[in-house]
mmCIF file of C-alpha atoms in Angstrom:
data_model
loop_
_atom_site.group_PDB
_atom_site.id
_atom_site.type_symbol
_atom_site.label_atom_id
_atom_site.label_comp_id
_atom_site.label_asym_id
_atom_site.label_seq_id
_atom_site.Cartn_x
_atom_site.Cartn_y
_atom_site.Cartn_z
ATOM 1 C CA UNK A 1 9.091 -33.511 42.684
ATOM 2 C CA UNK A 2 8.006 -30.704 40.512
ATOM 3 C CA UNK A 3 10.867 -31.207 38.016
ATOM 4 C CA UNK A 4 10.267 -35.079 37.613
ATOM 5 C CA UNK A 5 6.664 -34.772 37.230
ATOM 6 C CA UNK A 6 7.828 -32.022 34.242
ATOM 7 C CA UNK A 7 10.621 -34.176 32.906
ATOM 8 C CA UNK A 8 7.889 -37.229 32.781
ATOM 9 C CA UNK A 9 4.972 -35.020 30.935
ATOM 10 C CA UNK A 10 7.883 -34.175 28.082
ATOM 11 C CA UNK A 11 8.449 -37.659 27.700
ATOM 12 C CA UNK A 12 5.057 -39.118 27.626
ATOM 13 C CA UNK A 13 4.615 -35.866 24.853
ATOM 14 C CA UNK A 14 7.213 -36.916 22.542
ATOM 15 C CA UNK A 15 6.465 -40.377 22.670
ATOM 16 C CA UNK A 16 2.836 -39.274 21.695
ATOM 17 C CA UNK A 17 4.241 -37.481 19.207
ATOM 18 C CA UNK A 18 5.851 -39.587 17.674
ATOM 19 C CA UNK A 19 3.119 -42.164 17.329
ATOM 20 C CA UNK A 20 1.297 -39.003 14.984
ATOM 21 C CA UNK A 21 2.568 -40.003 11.934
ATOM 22 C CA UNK A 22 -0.377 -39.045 9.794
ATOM 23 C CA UNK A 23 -0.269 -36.823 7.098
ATOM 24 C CA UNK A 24 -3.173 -33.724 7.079
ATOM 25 C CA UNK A 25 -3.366 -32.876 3.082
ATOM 26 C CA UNK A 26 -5.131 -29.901 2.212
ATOM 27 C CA UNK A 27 -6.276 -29.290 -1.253
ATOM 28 C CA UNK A 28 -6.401 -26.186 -3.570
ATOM 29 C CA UNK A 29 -7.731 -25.727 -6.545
ATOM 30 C CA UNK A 30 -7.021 -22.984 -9.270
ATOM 31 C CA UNK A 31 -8.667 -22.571 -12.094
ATOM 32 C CA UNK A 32 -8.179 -20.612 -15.557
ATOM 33 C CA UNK A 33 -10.176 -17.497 -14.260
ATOM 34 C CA UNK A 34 -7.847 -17.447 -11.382
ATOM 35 C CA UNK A 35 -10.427 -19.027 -9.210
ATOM 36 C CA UNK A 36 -9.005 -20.074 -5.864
ATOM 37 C CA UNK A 37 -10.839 -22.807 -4.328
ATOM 38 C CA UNK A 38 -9.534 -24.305 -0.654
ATOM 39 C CA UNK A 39 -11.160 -27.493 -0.235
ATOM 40 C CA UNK A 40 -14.460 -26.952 -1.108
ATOM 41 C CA UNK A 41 -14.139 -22.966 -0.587
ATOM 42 C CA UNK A 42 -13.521 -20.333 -2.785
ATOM 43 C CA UNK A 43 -11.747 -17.953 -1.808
ATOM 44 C CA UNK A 44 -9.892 -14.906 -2.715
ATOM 45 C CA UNK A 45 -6.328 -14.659 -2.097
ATOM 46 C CA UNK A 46 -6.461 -12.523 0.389
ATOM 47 C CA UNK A 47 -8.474 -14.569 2.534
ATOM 48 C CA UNK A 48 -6.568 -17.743 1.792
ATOM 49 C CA UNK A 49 -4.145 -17.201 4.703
ATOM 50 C CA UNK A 50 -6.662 -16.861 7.292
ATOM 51 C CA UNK A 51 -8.864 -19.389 5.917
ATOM 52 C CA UNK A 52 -6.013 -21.914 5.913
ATOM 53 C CA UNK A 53 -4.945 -21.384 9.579
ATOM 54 C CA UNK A 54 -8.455 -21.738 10.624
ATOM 55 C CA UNK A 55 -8.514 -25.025 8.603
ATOM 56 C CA UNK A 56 -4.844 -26.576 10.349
ATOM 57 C CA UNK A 57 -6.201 -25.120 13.764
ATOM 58 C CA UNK A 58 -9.376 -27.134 13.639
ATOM 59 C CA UNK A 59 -7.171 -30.384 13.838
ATOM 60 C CA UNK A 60 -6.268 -32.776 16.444
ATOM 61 C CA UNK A 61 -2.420 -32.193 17.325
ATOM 62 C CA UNK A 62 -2.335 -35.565 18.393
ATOM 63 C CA UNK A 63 -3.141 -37.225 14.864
ATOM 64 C CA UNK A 64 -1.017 -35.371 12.492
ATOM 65 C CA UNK A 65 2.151 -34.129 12.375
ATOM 66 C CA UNK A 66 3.035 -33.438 9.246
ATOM 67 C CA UNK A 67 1.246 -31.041 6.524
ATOM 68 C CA UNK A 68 1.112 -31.960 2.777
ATOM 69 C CA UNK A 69 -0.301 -28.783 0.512
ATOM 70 C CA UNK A 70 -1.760 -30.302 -3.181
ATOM 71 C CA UNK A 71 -2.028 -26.958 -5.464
ATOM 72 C CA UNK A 72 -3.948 -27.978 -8.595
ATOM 73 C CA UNK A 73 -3.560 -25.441 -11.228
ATOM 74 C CA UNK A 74 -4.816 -24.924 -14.126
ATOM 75 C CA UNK A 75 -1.964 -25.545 -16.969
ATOM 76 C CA UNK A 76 -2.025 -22.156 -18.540
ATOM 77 C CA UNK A 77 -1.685 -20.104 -15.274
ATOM 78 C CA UNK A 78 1.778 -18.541 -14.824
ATOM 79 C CA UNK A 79 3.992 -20.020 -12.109
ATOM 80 C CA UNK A 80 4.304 -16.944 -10.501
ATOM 81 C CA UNK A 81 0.547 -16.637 -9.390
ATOM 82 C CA UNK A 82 0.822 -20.186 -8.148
ATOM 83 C CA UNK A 83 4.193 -19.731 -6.201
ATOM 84 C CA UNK A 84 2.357 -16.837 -4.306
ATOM 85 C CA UNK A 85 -0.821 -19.265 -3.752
ATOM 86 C CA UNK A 86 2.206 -21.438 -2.182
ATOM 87 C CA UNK A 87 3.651 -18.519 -0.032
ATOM 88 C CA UNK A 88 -0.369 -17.380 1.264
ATOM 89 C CA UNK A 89 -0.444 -22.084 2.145
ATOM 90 C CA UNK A 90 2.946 -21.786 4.054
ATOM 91 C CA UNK A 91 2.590 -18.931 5.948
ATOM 92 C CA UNK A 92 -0.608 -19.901 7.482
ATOM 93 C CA UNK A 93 1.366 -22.752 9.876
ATOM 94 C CA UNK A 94 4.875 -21.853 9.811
ATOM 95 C CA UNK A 95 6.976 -24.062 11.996
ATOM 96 C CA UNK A 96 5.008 -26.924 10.873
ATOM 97 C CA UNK A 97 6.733 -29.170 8.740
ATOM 98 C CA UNK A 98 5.288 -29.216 5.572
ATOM 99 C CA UNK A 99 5.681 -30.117 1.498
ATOM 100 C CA UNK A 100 3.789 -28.699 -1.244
ATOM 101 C CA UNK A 101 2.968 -31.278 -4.607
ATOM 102 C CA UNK A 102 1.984 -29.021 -7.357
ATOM 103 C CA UNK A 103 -0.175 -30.110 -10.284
ATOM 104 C CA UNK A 104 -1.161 -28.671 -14.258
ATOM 105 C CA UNK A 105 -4.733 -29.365 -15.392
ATOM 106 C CA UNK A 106 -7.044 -29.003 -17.799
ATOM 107 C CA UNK A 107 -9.431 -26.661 -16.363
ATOM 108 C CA UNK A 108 -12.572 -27.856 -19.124
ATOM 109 C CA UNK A 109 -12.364 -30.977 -18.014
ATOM 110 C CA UNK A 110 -13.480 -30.363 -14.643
ATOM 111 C CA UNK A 111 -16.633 -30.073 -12.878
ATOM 112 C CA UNK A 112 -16.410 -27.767 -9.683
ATOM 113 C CA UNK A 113 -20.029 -27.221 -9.381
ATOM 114 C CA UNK A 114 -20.063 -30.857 -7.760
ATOM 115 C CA UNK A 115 -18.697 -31.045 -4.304
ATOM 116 C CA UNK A 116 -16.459 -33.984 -5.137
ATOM 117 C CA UNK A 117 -14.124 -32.299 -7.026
ATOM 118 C CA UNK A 118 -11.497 -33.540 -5.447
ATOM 119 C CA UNK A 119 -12.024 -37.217 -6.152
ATOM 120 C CA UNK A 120 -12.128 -36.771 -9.549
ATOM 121 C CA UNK A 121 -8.742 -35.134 -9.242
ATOM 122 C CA UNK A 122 -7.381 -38.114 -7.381
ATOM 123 C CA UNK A 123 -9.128 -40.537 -9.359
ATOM 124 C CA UNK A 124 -6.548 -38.573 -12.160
ATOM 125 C CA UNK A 125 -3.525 -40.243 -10.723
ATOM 126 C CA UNK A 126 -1.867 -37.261 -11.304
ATOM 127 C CA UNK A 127 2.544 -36.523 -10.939
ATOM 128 C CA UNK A 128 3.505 -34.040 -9.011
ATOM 129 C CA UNK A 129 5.409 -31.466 -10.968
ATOM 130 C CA UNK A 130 9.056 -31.104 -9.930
ATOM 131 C CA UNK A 131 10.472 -28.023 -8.588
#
C-alpha cells in the first residue's frame, strides 16, 4: 500500500509541476560606479549570493519553475565584472533551470533614487545582448 500511495504522490507532483510554467525574473542593476543593485537593493558583491537565494527561497515552488536573471549594466563596465555578477546570480539556485538576458545602458539617463527603476528600464524595450 505504502509504495502505491508513494508512486501516486510522484505523479500528482509532476503533474503539478508541470502546470508551473511561470517564469520568476529577477532584476539587477549595475551602474558606472560599480553599484550593484538587486531589485530594489543595493548590494555589494559579496552579499549578492546570499541575498539572491534568500530572494528565490521566498517563492512559491508551485508557481514557477523556471528562473530568468536580467543584468542591466552600465555600457562602459567591462564584461568581466558583469560575467562575475552572472556567476554570484547562478550560484545562488544551482539546479534550477535558469537563463541570464544581459543589457548596456546609459547610466545618466537613469533615475535610481525612484523605486521604479525598473519600469523605466522595461518601458526601454531593450535587446538582450548576445553571448
Amino acid at each position: 500500500m505504502k509504495f502505491k500511495i508513494t508512486i501516486f504522490f510522484l505523479s500528482l507532483l509532476v503533474s503539478v509541476s508541470a502546470f508551473a510554467q511561470e517564469v520568476f525574473d529577477i532584476n539587477v542593476f549595475v551602474d558606472a560606479d560599480k553599484n550593484i543593485y538587486l531589485e530594489e537593493q543595493k548590494l555589494s558583491m559579496s552579499e549578492l549570493l546570499e541575498e539572491t537565494k534568500a530572494l528565490v527561497y521566498k517563492q512559491s515552488a508551485m508557481k514557477y519553475n523556471r528562473l530568468v536573471y536580467n543584468i542591466y549594466a552600465d555600457k562602459n563596465l567591462k564584461h568581466g565584472f558583469i560575467m562575475d555578477i552572472n556567476h554570484q546570480l547562478l550560484r545562488a539556485v544551482e539546479g534550477l533551470k535558469s537563463k541570464t538576458n544581459k543589457y548596456h545602458l546609459e547610466y545618466e539617463s537613469l533615475d535610481l533614487d525612484e523605486a521604479a527603476w525598473q519600469l523605466e528600464i522595461k518601458a526601454l524595450k531593450l535587446e538582450a545582448i548576445e553571448d
